[in-house]
mmCIF file of C-alpha atoms in Angstrom:
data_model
loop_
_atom_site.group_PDB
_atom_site.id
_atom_site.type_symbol
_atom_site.label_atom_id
_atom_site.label_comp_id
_atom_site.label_asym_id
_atom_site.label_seq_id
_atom_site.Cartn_x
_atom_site.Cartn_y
_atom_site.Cartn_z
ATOM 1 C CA UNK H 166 19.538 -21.258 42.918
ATOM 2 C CA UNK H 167 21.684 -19.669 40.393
ATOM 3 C CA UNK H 168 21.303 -16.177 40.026
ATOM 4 C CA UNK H 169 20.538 -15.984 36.500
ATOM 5 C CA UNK H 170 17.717 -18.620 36.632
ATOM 6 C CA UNK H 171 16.728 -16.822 39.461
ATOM 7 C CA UNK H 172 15.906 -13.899 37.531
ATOM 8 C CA UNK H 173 14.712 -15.970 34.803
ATOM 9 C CA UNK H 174 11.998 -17.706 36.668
ATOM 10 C CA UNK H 175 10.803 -14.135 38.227
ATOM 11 C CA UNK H 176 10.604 -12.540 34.583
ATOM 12 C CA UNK H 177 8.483 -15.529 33.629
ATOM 13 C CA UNK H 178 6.452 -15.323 36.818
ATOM 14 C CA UNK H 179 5.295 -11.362 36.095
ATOM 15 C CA UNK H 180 2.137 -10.763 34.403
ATOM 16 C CA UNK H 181 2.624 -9.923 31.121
ATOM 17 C CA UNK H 182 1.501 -6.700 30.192
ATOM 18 C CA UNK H 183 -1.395 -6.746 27.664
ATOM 19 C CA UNK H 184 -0.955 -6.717 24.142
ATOM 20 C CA UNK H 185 -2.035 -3.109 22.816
ATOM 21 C CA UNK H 186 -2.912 -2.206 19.527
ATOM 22 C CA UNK H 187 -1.876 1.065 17.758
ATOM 23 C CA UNK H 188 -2.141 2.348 14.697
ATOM 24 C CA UNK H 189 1.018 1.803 13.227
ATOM 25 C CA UNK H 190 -0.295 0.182 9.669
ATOM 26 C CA UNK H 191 1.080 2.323 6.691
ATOM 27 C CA UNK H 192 0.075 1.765 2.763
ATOM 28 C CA UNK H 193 1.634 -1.414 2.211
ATOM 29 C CA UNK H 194 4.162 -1.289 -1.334
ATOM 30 C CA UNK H 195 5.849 -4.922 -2.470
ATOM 31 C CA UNK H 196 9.466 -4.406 -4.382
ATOM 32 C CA UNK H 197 10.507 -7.109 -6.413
ATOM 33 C CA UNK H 198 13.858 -7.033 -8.819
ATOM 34 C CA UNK H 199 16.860 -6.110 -7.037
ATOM 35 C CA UNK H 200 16.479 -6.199 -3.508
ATOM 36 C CA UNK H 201 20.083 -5.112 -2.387
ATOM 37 C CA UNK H 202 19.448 -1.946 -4.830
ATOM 38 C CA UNK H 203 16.142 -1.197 -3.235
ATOM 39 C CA UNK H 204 17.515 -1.775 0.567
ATOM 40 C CA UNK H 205 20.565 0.716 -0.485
ATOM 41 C CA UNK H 206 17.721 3.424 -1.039
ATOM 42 C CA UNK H 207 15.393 2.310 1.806
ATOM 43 C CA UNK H 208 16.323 4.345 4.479
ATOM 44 C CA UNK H 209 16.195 7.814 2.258
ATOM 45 C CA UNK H 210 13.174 6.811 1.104
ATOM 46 C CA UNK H 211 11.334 5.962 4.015
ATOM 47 C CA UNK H 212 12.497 9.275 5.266
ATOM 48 C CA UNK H 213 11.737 11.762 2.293
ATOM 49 C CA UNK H 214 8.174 9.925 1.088
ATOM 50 C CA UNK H 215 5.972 11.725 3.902
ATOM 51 C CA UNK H 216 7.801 15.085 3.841
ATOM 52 C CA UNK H 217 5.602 16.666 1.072
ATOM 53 C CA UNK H 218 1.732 16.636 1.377
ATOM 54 C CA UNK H 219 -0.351 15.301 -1.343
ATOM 55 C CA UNK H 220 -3.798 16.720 -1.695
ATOM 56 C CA UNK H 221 -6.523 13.822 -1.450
ATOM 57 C CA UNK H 222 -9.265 14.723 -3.314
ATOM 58 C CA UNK H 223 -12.505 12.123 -2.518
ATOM 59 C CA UNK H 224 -15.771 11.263 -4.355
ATOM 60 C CA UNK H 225 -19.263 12.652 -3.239
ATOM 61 C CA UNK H 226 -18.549 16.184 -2.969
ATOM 62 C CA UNK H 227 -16.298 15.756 0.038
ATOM 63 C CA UNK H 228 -13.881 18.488 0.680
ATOM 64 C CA UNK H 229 -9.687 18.041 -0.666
ATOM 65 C CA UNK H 230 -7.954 17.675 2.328
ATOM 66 C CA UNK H 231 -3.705 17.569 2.269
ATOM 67 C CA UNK H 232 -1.741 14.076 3.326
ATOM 68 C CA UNK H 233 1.558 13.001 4.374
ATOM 69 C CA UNK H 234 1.707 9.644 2.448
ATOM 70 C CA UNK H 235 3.879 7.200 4.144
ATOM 71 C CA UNK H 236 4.482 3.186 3.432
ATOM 72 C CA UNK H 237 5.431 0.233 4.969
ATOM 73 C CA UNK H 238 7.815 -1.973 1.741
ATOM 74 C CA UNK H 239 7.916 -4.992 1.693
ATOM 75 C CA UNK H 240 9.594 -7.604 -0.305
ATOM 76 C CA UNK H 241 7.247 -8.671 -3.314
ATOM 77 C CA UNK H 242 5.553 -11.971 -2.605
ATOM 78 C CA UNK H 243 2.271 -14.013 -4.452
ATOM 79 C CA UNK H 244 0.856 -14.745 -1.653
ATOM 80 C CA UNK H 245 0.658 -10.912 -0.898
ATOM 81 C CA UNK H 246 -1.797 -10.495 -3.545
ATOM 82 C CA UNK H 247 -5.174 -10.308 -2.291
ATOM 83 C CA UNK H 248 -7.457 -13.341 -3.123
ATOM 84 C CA UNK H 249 -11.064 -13.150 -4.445
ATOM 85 C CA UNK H 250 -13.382 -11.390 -2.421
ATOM 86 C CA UNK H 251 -10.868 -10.652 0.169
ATOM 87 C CA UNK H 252 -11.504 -6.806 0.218
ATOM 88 C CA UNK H 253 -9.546 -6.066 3.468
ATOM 89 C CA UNK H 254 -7.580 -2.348 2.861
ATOM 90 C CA UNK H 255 -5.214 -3.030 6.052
ATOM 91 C CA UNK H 256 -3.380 -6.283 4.476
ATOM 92 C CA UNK H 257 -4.393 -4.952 0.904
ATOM 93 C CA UNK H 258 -0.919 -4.133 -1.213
ATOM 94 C CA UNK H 259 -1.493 -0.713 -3.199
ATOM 95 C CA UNK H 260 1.421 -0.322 -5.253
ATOM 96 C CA UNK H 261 4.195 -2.636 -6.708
ATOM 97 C CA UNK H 262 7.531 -1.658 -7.879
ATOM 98 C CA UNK H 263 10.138 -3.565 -9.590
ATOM 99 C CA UNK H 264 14.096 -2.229 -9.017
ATOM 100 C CA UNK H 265 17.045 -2.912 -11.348
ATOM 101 C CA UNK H 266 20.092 -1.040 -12.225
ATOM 102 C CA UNK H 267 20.725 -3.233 -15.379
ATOM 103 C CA UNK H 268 23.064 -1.304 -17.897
ATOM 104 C CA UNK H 269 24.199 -4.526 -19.753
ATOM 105 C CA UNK H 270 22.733 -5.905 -22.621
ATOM 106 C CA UNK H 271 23.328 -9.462 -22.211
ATOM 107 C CA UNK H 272 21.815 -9.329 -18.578
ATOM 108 C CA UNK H 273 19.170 -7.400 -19.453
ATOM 109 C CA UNK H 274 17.769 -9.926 -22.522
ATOM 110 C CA UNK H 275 18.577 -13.041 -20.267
ATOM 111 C CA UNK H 276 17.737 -12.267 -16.823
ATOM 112 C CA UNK H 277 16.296 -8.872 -15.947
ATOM 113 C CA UNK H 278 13.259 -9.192 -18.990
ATOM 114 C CA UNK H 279 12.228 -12.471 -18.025
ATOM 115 C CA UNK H 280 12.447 -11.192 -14.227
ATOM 116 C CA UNK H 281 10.132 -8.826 -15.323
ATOM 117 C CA UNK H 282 7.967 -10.159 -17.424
ATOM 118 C CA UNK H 283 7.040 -13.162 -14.730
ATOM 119 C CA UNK H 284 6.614 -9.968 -12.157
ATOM 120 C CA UNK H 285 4.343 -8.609 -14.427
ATOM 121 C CA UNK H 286 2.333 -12.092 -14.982
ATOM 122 C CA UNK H 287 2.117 -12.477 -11.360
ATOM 123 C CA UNK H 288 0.002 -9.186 -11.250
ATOM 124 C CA UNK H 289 -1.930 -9.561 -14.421
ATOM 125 C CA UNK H 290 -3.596 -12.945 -12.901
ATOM 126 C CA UNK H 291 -4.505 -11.025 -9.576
ATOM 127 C CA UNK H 292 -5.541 -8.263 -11.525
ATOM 128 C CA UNK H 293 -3.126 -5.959 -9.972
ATOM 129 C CA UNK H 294 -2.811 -2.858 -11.918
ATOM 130 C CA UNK H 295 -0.735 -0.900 -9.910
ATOM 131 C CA UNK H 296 2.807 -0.869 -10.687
ATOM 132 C CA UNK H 297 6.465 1.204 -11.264
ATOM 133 C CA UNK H 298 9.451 0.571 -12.919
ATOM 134 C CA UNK H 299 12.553 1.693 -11.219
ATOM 135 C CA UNK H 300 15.465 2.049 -13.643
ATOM 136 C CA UNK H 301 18.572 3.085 -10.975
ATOM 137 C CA UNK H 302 21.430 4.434 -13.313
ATOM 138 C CA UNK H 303 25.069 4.695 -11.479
ATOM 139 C CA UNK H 304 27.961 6.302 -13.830
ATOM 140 C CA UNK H 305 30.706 4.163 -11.083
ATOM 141 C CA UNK H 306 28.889 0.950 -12.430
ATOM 142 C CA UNK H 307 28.649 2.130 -16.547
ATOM 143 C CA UNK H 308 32.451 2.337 -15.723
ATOM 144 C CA UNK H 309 32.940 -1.274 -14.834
ATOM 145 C CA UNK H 310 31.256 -2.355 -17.799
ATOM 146 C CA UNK H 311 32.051 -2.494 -21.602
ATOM 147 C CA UNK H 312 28.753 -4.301 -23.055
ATOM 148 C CA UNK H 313 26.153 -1.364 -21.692
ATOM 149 C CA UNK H 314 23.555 0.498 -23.408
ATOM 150 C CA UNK H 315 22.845 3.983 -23.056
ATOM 151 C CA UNK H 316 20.887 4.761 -20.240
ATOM 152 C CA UNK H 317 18.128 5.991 -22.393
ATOM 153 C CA UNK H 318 18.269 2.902 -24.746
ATOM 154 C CA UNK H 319 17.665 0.705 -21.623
ATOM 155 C CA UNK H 320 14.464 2.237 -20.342
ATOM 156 C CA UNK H 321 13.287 2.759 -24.122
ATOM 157 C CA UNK H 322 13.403 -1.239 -24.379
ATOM 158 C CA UNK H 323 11.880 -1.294 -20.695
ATOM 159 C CA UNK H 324 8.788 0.925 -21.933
ATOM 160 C CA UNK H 325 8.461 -0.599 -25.527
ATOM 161 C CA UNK H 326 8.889 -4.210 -23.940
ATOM 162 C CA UNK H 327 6.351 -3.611 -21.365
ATOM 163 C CA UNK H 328 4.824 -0.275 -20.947
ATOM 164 C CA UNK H 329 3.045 -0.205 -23.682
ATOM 165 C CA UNK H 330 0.880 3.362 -23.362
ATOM 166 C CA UNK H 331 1.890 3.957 -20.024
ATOM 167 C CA UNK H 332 4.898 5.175 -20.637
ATOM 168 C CA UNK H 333 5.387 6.607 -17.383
ATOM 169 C CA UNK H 334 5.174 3.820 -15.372
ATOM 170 C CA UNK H 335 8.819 3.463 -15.939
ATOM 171 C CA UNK H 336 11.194 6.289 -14.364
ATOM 172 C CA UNK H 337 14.499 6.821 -14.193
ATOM 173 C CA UNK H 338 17.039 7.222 -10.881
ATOM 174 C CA UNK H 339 20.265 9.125 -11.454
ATOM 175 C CA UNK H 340 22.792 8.110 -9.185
ATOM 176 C CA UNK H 341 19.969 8.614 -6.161
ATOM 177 C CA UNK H 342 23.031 8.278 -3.444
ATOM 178 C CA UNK H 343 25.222 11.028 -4.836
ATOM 179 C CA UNK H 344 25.224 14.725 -3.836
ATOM 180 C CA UNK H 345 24.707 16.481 -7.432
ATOM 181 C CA UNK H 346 21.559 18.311 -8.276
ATOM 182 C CA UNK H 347 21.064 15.922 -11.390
ATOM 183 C CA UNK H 348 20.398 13.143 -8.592
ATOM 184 C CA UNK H 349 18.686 15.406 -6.581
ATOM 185 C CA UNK H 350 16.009 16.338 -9.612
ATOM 186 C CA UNK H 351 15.519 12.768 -10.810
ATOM 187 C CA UNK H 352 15.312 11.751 -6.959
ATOM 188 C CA UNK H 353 12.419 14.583 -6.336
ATOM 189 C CA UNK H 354 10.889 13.566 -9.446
ATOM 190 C CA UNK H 355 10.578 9.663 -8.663
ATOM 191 C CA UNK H 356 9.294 10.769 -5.162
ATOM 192 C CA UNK H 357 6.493 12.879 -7.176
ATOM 193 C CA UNK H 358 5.616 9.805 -8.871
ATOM 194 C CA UNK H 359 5.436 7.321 -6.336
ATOM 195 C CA UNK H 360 2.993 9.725 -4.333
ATOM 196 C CA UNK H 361 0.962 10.407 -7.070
ATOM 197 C CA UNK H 362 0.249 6.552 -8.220
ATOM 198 C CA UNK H 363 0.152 5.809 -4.551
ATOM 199 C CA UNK H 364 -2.241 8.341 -4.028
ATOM 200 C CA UNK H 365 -4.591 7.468 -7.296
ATOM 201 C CA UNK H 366 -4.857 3.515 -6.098
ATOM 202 C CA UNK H 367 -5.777 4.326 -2.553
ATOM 203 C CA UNK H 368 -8.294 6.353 -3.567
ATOM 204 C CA UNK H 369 -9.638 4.353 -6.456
ATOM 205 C CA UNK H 370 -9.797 1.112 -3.952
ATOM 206 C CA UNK H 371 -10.849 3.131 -0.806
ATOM 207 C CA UNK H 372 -13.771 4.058 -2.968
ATOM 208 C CA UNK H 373 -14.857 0.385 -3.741
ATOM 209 C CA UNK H 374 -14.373 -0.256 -0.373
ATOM 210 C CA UNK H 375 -16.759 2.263 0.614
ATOM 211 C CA UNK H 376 -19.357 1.277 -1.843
ATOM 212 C CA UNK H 377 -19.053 -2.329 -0.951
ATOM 213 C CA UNK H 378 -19.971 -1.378 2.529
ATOM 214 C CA UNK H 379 -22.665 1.128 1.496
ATOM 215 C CA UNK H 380 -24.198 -2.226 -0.345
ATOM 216 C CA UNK H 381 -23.663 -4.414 2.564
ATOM 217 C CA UNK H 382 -25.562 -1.532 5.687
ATOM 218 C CA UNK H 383 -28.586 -1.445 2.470
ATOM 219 C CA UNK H 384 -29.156 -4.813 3.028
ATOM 220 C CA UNK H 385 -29.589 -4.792 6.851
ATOM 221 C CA UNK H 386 -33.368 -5.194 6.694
ATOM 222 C CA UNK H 387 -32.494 -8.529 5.233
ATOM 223 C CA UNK H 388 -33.184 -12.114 6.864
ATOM 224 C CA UNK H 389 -29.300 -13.122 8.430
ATOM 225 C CA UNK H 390 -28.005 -9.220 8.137
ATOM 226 C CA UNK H 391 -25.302 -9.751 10.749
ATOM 227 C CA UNK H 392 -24.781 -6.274 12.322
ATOM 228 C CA UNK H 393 -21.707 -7.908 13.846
ATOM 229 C CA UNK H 394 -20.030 -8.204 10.639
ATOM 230 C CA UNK H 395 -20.745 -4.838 9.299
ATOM 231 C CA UNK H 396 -19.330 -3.743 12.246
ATOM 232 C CA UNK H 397 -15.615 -5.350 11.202
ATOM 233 C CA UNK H 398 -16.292 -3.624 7.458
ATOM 234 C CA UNK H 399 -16.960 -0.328 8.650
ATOM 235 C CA UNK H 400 -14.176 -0.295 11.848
ATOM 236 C CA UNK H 401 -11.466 -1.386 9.212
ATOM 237 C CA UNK H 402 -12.378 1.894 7.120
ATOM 238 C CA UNK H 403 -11.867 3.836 10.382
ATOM 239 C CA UNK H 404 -8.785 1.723 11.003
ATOM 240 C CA UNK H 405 -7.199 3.549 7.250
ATOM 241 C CA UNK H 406 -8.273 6.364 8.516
ATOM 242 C CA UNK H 407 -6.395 6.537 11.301
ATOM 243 C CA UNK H 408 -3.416 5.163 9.227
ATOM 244 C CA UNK H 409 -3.655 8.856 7.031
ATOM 245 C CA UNK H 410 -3.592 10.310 10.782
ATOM 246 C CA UNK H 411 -7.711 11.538 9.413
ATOM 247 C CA UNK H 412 -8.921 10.983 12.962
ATOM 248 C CA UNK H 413 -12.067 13.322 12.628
ATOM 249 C CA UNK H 414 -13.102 11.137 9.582
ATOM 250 C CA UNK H 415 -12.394 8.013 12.056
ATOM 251 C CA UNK H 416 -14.504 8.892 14.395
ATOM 252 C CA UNK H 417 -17.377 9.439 12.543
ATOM 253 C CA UNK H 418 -17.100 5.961 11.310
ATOM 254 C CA UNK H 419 -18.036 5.048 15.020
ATOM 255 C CA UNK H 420 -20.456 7.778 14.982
ATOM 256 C CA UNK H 421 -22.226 6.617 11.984
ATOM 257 C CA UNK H 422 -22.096 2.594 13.589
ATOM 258 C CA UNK H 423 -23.415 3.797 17.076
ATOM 259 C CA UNK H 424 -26.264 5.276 15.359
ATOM 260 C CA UNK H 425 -26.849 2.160 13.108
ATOM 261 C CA UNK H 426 -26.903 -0.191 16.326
ATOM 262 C CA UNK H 427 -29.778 1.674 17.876
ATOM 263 C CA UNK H 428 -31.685 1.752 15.048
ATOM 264 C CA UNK H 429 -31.327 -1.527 14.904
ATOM 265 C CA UNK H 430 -31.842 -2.473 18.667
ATOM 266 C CA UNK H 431 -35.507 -0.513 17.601
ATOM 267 C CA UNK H 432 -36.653 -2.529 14.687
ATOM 268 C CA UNK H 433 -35.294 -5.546 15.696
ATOM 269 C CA UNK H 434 -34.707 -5.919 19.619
ATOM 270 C CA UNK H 435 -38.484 -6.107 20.602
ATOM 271 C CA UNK H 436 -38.354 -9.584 18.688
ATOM 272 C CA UNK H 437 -35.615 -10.553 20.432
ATOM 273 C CA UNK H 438 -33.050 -11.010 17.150
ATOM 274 C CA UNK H 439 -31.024 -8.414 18.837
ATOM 275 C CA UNK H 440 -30.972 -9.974 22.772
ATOM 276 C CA UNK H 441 -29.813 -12.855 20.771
ATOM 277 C CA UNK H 442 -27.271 -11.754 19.082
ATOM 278 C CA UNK H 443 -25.502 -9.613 21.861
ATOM 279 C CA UNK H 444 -25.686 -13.033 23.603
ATOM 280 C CA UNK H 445 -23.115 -14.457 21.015
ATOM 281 C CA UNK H 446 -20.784 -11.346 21.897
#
């Protein structure tokens, strides 16, 4: 036999090793716009995002505690969008940005508005409220065109065409690649920005996670309460947990569901609901 399908056939006749599961699952963030731009900037921002904590301050009296944020981009896609009633926080998108370094006014009114304003559509019928403008500005392209506007006329027609109030939902990148401190302070302050409305939409849908599940364990003394199911709810909250590297707070989570499924192997095992349903498992 020939060597090399020799050593084929004995790779394929191992036992694969099992497929293990770690928590690897980051915040997810969609870019649309330009897509070279953003992949230019990718690697620099993957790095500096996590460096500087963020302190996470949660509802019910729970202590602040300080994050590294971190995110896994992806390329801005519909079908991302969560549908109705899917309330998963693992596949759930938390933040959308849109890059362009458009400094032309001709490309700008025909392409780059339109760009954005479908963008924009896109999350207004998924109720996605969540977004950034990224504005790049590079003085070696202004150079290499005659028909530009002022960098601060272009992001004034960005905010007045569709900020609205929220002014700061658009920003502006100087030259983010270059080695001045004018790049360095608009650089620092995008990174600001991006962990601050990261942070507020985590915490604003982590919270209607958590009262969704509260709602659902309330109605466990209810006719086809499927402990089963709660289970997925509440493991996928210690799941993002573990993704903000809060293991204490994941544990509990387990804690809390250990101490759920005996009370209800009490109420409900002497009728045999409960034999039943570890049956199924």
């Amino acid at each position: 036999m020939d060597p090399a399908a020799a050593a084929a056939a004995e790779e394929e006749g191992r036992e694969k090793p099992p497929v293990i599961y770690t928590m690897e699952n980051k915040p997810i963030v969609t870019c649309a716009g330009d897509q070279n731009l953003f992949t230019s900037l990718y690697p620099t921002l993957s790095q500096q995002l996590p460096r500087e904590p963020m302190e996470w301050r949660r509802s019910y009296g729970r202590a602040p505690k300080m994050i590294h944020l971190e995110s896994n981009f992806v390329q801005f896609k519909e079908e991302l969008l969560p549908k109705e009633g899917n309330k998963a926080l693992l596949t759930f998108p938390f933040l959308h940005i849109y890059w362009t370094e458009c400094c032309d006014t001709e490309v700008y009114k025909t392409t780059v508005k339109d760009d954005i304003t479908k963008w924009q559509n896109v999350l207004k019928a998924h109720n996605s409220v969540d977004w950034l403008i990224v504005v790049v500005e590079s003085d070696a392209k202004k150079k290499n065109k005659t028909n530009i506007l002022p960098r601060t006329s272009i992001v004034d027609k960005i905010r007045n065409d569709f900020c609205n109030k929220q002014s700061d939902r658009c920003v502006v990148l100087s030259d983010p690649l270059k080695d001045s401190s004018r790049s360095q302070e608009s650089w620092n302050a995008f990174l600001t920005k991006l962990r601050t409305l990261l942070l507020m939409s985590f915490t604003k849908n982590l919270g209607k996670f958590e009262d969704d599940m509260r709602t659902l364990r309330e109605k466990r003394t209810e006719p086809g309460w499927s402990f089963c199911e709660y289970f997925m709810v509440q493991e996928e909250l210690a799941f993002v947990f573990e993704m903000l590297q809060q293991f204490e707070d994941a544990l509990v989570q387990y804690d809390e569901l250990d101490a759920l499924f005996s009370q209800y192997v009490v109420n409900f095992g002497a009728g045999g609901k409960c034999l039943k349903m570890l049956n199924k498992l």
